[in-house]
mmCIF file of C-alpha atoms in Angstrom:
data_model
loop_
_atom_site.group_PDB
_atom_site.id
_atom_site.type_symbol
_atom_site.label_atom_id
_atom_site.label_comp_id
_atom_site.label_asym_id
_atom_site.label_seq_id
_atom_site.Cartn_x
_atom_site.Cartn_y
_atom_site.Cartn_z
ATOM 1 C CA MET A 16 4.422 1.445 -2.683
ATOM 2 C CA THR A 17 2.740 3.265 0.285
ATOM 3 C CA LYS A 18 -0.708 3.982 0.230
ATOM 4 C CA LEU A 19 -3.003 7.210 0.663
ATOM 5 C CA SER A 20 -6.196 6.986 2.754
ATOM 6 C CA VAL A 21 -8.016 10.282 2.018
ATOM 7 C CA ASN A 22 -9.592 10.313 5.498
ATOM 8 C CA ILE A 23 -13.271 12.609 4.341
ATOM 9 C CA ASN A 24 -14.585 13.329 7.751
ATOM 10 C CA LYS A 25 -13.956 17.054 7.071
ATOM 11 C CA VAL A 26 -16.097 16.757 4.320
ATOM 12 C CA ALA A 27 -18.762 15.350 6.093
ATOM 13 C CA THR A 28 -18.330 18.252 8.835
ATOM 14 C CA ILE A 29 -18.850 20.956 6.181
ATOM 15 C CA ARG A 30 -22.090 19.144 4.821
ATOM 16 C CA ASN A 31 -23.395 19.266 8.218
ATOM 17 C CA ALA A 32 -22.827 22.753 9.104
ATOM 18 C CA ARG A 33 -25.852 23.046 6.559
ATOM 19 C CA GLY A 34 -28.207 19.715 7.244
ATOM 20 C CA ALA A 35 -28.524 18.883 3.450
ATOM 21 C CA ASN A 36 -26.282 17.221 1.450
ATOM 22 C CA ASN A 37 -23.773 19.424 0.165
ATOM 23 C CA PRO A 38 -20.880 18.257 -0.458
ATOM 24 C CA ASP A 39 -22.083 14.755 -1.196
ATOM 25 C CA VAL A 40 -19.643 12.473 0.985
ATOM 26 C CA VAL A 41 -20.174 9.836 -0.895
ATOM 27 C CA LYS A 42 -19.183 11.557 -4.276
ATOM 28 C CA VAL A 43 -16.401 13.461 -2.962
ATOM 29 C CA ALA A 44 -15.249 9.812 -1.907
ATOM 30 C CA LEU A 45 -16.009 8.613 -5.267
ATOM 31 C CA ASP A 46 -13.544 11.311 -6.778
ATOM 32 C CA CYS A 47 -11.097 10.656 -4.063
ATOM 33 C CA GLU A 48 -10.921 7.190 -5.508
ATOM 34 C CA ARG A 49 -10.467 8.605 -8.962
ATOM 35 C CA PHE A 50 -8.061 11.316 -8.434
ATOM 36 C CA GLY A 51 -5.875 8.327 -6.869
ATOM 37 C CA ALA A 52 -6.484 7.817 -3.470
ATOM 38 C CA GLN A 53 -5.949 4.275 -2.791
ATOM 39 C CA GLY A 54 -8.308 4.460 0.380
ATOM 40 C CA ILE A 55 -10.807 6.008 1.855
ATOM 41 C CA THR A 56 -11.022 6.522 5.817
ATOM 42 C CA VAL A 57 -14.028 7.250 7.759
ATOM 43 C CA HIS A 58 -14.137 7.750 11.788
ATOM 44 C CA PRO A 59 -17.803 7.906 13.327
ATOM 45 C CA ARG A 60 -18.498 9.242 16.655
ATOM 46 C CA PRO A 61 -21.092 8.702 18.914
ATOM 47 C CA ASP A 62 -22.554 12.302 18.305
ATOM 48 C CA GLU A 63 -21.931 11.862 14.018
ATOM 49 C CA ARG A 64 -20.287 15.104 14.300
ATOM 50 C CA HIS A 65 -18.891 14.198 11.111
ATOM 51 C CA ILE A 66 -19.259 10.916 9.205
ATOM 52 C CA ARG A 67 -22.950 9.416 10.186
ATOM 53 C CA ARG A 68 -23.615 5.832 10.610
ATOM 54 C CA GLN A 69 -25.515 5.899 7.593
ATOM 55 C CA ASP A 70 -22.244 7.191 5.644
ATOM 56 C CA VAL A 71 -20.832 3.975 6.235
ATOM 57 C CA TYR A 72 -23.465 2.032 5.042
ATOM 58 C CA ASP A 73 -23.503 4.215 1.987
ATOM 59 C CA LEU A 74 -19.814 4.096 1.079
ATOM 60 C CA LYS A 75 -19.144 0.130 1.665
ATOM 61 C CA PRO A 76 -21.069 -1.345 -1.412
ATOM 62 C CA LEU A 77 -19.603 1.619 -3.995
ATOM 63 C CA LEU A 78 -16.016 2.080 -2.802
ATOM 64 C CA HIS A 79 -13.271 0.544 -4.935
ATOM 65 C CA THR A 80 -10.472 1.036 -3.265
ATOM 66 C CA GLU A 81 -9.889 -0.082 0.956
ATOM 67 C CA PHE A 82 -12.148 1.334 3.548
ATOM 68 C CA ASN A 83 -10.757 1.503 6.593
ATOM 69 C CA ILE A 84 -13.266 2.783 9.686
ATOM 70 C CA GLU A 85 -11.351 4.118 12.597
ATOM 71 C CA GLY A 86 -12.872 4.627 16.079
ATOM 72 C CA ASN A 87 -12.782 3.686 19.706
ATOM 73 C CA PRO A 88 -14.138 0.088 19.654
ATOM 74 C CA GLU A 89 -17.303 0.685 22.347
ATOM 75 C CA PRO A 90 -20.370 -1.716 21.514
ATOM 76 C CA ALA A 91 -22.169 0.728 19.003
ATOM 77 C CA PHE A 92 -18.640 1.038 17.073
ATOM 78 C CA VAL A 93 -17.994 -2.862 17.183
ATOM 79 C CA ASP A 94 -21.955 -3.293 15.933
ATOM 80 C CA LEU A 95 -20.816 -0.935 13.035
ATOM 81 C CA VAL A 96 -18.074 -2.333 11.644
ATOM 82 C CA LEU A 97 -19.095 -6.149 11.710
ATOM 83 C CA GLN A 98 -22.375 -5.082 9.931
ATOM 84 C CA ALA A 99 -20.226 -3.021 7.539
ATOM 85 C CA VAL A 100 -17.017 -5.602 6.840
ATOM 86 C CA PRO A 101 -14.363 -3.187 5.994
ATOM 87 C CA ALA A 102 -10.777 -3.924 4.388
ATOM 88 C CA GLN A 103 -9.276 -2.470 7.743
ATOM 89 C CA VAL A 104 -10.448 -1.188 11.222
ATOM 90 C CA THR A 105 -8.311 1.099 13.170
ATOM 91 C CA LEU A 106 -8.569 1.277 17.043
ATOM 92 C CA VAL A 107 -8.399 4.558 18.444
ATOM 93 C CA PRO A 108 -8.865 5.292 22.293
ATOM 94 C CA ASP A 109 -10.582 8.723 21.918
ATOM 95 C CA SER A 110 -13.318 9.665 24.429
ATOM 96 C CA HIS A 111 -16.819 10.910 23.842
ATOM 97 C CA GLU A 112 -15.266 14.753 24.580
ATOM 98 C CA GLN A 113 -12.286 14.771 22.207
ATOM 99 C CA ILE A 114 -12.272 17.168 18.962
ATOM 100 C CA THR A 115 -9.822 14.631 17.799
ATOM 101 C CA SER A 116 -7.552 11.995 18.908
ATOM 102 C CA ASN A 117 -4.616 13.039 20.552
ATOM 103 C CA SER A 118 -2.826 9.539 21.714
ATOM 104 C CA GLY A 119 -2.525 6.058 21.154
ATOM 105 C CA TRP A 120 -3.271 2.741 23.181
ATOM 106 C CA ASP A 121 -1.363 1.625 26.272
ATOM 107 C CA THR A 122 -1.800 -1.761 24.959
ATOM 108 C CA LYS A 123 -0.399 -3.113 27.788
ATOM 109 C CA SER A 124 -2.922 -2.295 29.986
ATOM 110 C CA ASN A 125 -5.044 -2.904 27.550
ATOM 111 C CA PHE A 126 -3.906 -6.072 26.272
ATOM 112 C CA ASP A 127 -7.365 -8.277 27.000
ATOM 113 C CA PHE A 128 -9.523 -5.780 25.652
ATOM 114 C CA LEU A 129 -7.906 -5.513 22.810
ATOM 115 C CA THR A 130 -7.458 -8.808 22.235
ATOM 116 C CA GLU A 131 -10.810 -9.304 22.575
ATOM 117 C CA VAL A 132 -11.858 -6.910 20.334
ATOM 118 C CA THR A 133 -9.261 -8.046 18.073
ATOM 119 C CA GLU A 134 -10.619 -11.620 17.381
ATOM 120 C CA ARG A 135 -14.263 -10.479 17.117
ATOM 121 C CA PHE A 136 -12.896 -8.974 13.982
ATOM 122 C CA HIS A 137 -10.784 -11.590 12.661
ATOM 123 C CA GLU A 138 -13.847 -13.447 12.808
ATOM 124 C CA LYS A 139 -15.084 -11.397 9.758
ATOM 125 C CA GLY A 140 -11.957 -11.169 8.185
ATOM 126 C CA ILE A 141 -11.778 -7.841 8.859
ATOM 127 C CA ARG A 142 -7.857 -6.657 9.151
ATOM 128 C CA VAL A 143 -7.067 -5.250 12.373
ATOM 129 C CA SER A 144 -4.821 -1.911 13.086
ATOM 130 C CA ILE A 145 -4.242 -0.446 16.694
ATOM 131 C CA PHE A 146 -3.266 3.120 17.251
ATOM 132 C CA VAL A 147 -0.063 3.359 18.952
ATOM 133 C CA ASP A 148 2.493 6.236 20.169
ATOM 134 C CA ALA A 149 6.226 5.685 18.746
ATOM 135 C CA ASP A 150 7.148 3.046 21.495
ATOM 136 C CA PRO A 151 8.304 -0.121 21.093
ATOM 137 C CA GLU A 152 7.053 -1.337 23.996
ATOM 138 C CA MET A 153 3.595 -0.439 22.777
ATOM 139 C CA VAL A 154 4.206 -1.735 19.491
ATOM 140 C CA GLU A 155 5.023 -5.383 20.741
ATOM 141 C CA TRP A 156 2.086 -5.541 22.983
ATOM 142 C CA ALA A 157 -0.029 -4.621 20.055
ATOM 143 C CA ALA A 158 0.981 -7.425 18.234
ATOM 144 C CA LYS A 159 0.537 -10.143 21.240
ATOM 145 C CA ALA A 160 -3.040 -8.688 20.844
ATOM 146 C CA GLY A 161 -3.154 -10.145 17.570
ATOM 147 C CA ALA A 162 -3.503 -6.781 15.774
ATOM 148 C CA ASP A 163 -1.835 -7.177 11.953
ATOM 149 C CA ARG A 164 -0.658 -3.650 11.593
ATOM 150 C CA VAL A 165 0.202 -0.963 14.197
ATOM 151 C CA GLU A 166 -0.644 3.287 13.547
ATOM 152 C CA LEU A 167 1.596 5.176 14.924
ATOM 153 C CA TYR A 168 0.364 8.690 16.294
ATOM 154 C CA THR A 169 2.425 11.003 14.271
ATOM 155 C CA GLU A 170 1.320 14.332 15.923
ATOM 156 C CA PRO A 171 4.644 14.449 17.769
ATOM 157 C CA TYR A 172 6.741 14.404 14.778
ATOM 158 C CA ALA A 173 4.296 17.009 12.861
ATOM 159 C CA THR A 174 5.130 19.490 15.847
ATOM 160 C CA ASN A 175 8.966 19.023 16.250
ATOM 161 C CA TYR A 176 9.303 18.385 12.553
ATOM 162 C CA PRO A 177 10.095 22.245 11.701
ATOM 163 C CA LYS A 178 12.579 22.227 14.849
ATOM 164 C CA ASP A 179 14.433 19.370 13.960
ATOM 165 C CA ARG A 180 12.899 16.875 11.868
ATOM 166 C CA GLU A 181 15.594 14.437 12.496
ATOM 167 C CA ALA A 182 15.389 14.253 16.004
ATOM 168 C CA ALA A 183 11.386 14.567 15.163
ATOM 169 C CA ILE A 184 11.656 11.165 12.877
ATOM 170 C CA ALA A 185 13.838 9.229 15.083
ATOM 171 C CA PRO A 186 11.355 7.157 17.656
ATOM 172 C CA PHE A 187 9.040 6.687 14.824
ATOM 173 C CA VAL A 188 11.978 5.110 12.763
ATOM 174 C CA VAL A 189 12.550 2.553 16.177
ATOM 175 C CA ALA A 190 8.872 2.425 16.150
ATOM 176 C CA GLY A 191 8.689 1.360 12.744
ATOM 177 C CA GLU A 192 11.267 -1.091 12.361
ATOM 178 C CA LYS A 193 9.802 -2.785 15.949
ATOM 179 C CA ALA A 194 6.898 -3.466 13.881
ATOM 180 C CA LYS A 195 8.661 -4.837 11.202
ATOM 181 C CA SER A 196 10.642 -7.003 13.181
ATOM 182 C CA LEU A 197 7.405 -8.273 14.782
ATOM 183 C CA GLY A 198 5.738 -8.831 11.455
ATOM 184 C CA LEU A 199 3.123 -5.860 11.712
ATOM 185 C CA GLY A 200 2.045 -3.859 9.144
ATOM 186 C CA LEU A 201 2.646 -0.368 9.617
ATOM 187 C CA ASN A 202 0.391 2.602 9.340
ATOM 188 C CA CYS A 203 0.515 6.036 9.864
ATOM 189 C CA GLY A 204 -1.420 9.274 10.839
ATOM 190 C CA HIS A 205 -1.972 12.696 12.223
ATOM 191 C CA ASP A 206 -1.111 15.885 11.109
ATOM 192 C CA LEU A 207 0.659 14.721 8.201
ATOM 193 C CA SER A 208 1.049 17.336 5.339
ATOM 194 C CA LEU A 209 2.744 18.087 2.232
ATOM 195 C CA GLU A 210 5.010 19.849 4.693
ATOM 196 C CA ASN A 211 6.496 16.657 6.351
ATOM 197 C CA LEU A 212 5.661 13.636 4.195
ATOM 198 C CA ALA A 213 7.757 13.071 2.102
ATOM 199 C CA TYR A 214 10.658 12.898 4.625
ATOM 200 C CA MET A 215 9.045 10.899 6.691
ATOM 201 C CA HIS A 216 8.053 8.290 3.687
ATOM 202 C CA GLU A 217 11.933 8.720 3.180
ATOM 203 C CA ARG A 218 13.072 7.762 6.159
ATOM 204 C CA MET A 219 10.677 4.796 6.392
ATOM 205 C CA PRO A 220 9.842 3.631 2.773
ATOM 206 C CA TYR A 221 8.381 0.156 4.394
ATOM 207 C CA ILE A 222 5.025 2.252 5.654
ATOM 208 C CA ASP A 223 1.944 0.583 3.858
ATOM 209 C CA GLU A 224 -0.480 3.117 4.505
ATOM 210 C CA VAL A 225 -0.956 6.808 5.769
ATOM 211 C CA SER A 226 -4.176 8.466 6.778
ATOM 212 C CA ILE A 227 -4.475 12.024 5.652
ATOM 213 C CA GLY A 228 -7.752 13.879 6.039
ATOM 214 C CA HIS A 229 -7.547 17.524 7.557
ATOM 215 C CA ALA A 230 -4.169 18.872 6.204
ATOM 216 C CA LEU A 231 -5.586 17.602 2.853
ATOM 217 C CA ILE A 232 -8.756 18.727 2.685
ATOM 218 C CA CYS A 233 -7.233 22.479 3.954
ATOM 219 C CA ASP A 234 -4.553 22.425 0.747
ATOM 220 C CA ALA A 235 -7.504 21.306 -1.499
ATOM 221 C CA LEU A 236 -9.499 24.610 -0.488
ATOM 222 C CA TYR A 237 -5.984 25.920 -2.780
ATOM 223 C CA LEU A 238 -5.143 23.486 -4.777
ATOM 224 C CA GLY A 239 -8.801 21.673 -5.841
ATOM 225 C CA LEU A 240 -8.804 17.914 -4.671
ATOM 226 C CA GLU A 241 -7.540 16.378 -7.546
ATOM 227 C CA GLU A 242 -4.158 18.229 -7.587
ATOM 228 C CA THR A 243 -3.379 17.865 -3.613
ATOM 229 C CA ILE A 244 -4.062 13.953 -4.027
ATOM 230 C CA LYS A 245 -1.426 14.037 -6.816
ATOM 231 C CA ARG A 246 0.858 16.222 -4.834
ATOM 232 C CA TYR A 247 0.289 13.905 -1.882
ATOM 233 C CA ASN A 248 1.047 10.885 -3.891
ATOM 234 C CA GLU A 249 4.051 12.244 -5.177
ATOM 235 C CA CYS A 250 5.451 12.449 -1.349
ATOM 236 C CA LEU A 251 4.772 8.839 -1.269
ATOM 237 C CA LYS A 252 6.729 7.971 -4.428
#
């Protein structure tokens, strides 16, 4: 079964807009689990514009499902992850200025760095996923760097899906099968939605996990959080 990990960054964005604790990020995460999510994802950034370091510490002892922390493995992020010891860390090459992640790693050019960071997380027993574009070469170098999984950056799929879904999914199938052939686990994330998720899962039923935040929280404004999580899980059956 493909697991649904709910990214709660947008919940933290709403909270931070008023400076208090409404909505309560921890409560929402626990409710997501109660409503059927099989994981919780956070992406703390250096400016703490949504998820804060303290959120990570607050969430870790209370979550019952898999905890995934994603971000750029700069020293402060590495220290945070090593202290929190989540089930999984996802390495993402985003800069401080980026509104959201918009590309995967060049795993070949960054091979030495990614290998070193991966080894540090493995020493703590943390599963490592490396965020890559749907490029078999980048998948292969992620495997060489010691990654346990890759996460495919799926924004190009989401963008092209309304135009030609078969063409949109094609490079992801190739990259996914490459990951499988190398013994890597496979995650997918970015701009996946109720519109395009079921077809991706139909063509790639071997995906281990999808991480979804923005679209899911937007849907929850209309459908409610419990119903929204139910519908996303239905896309993965």
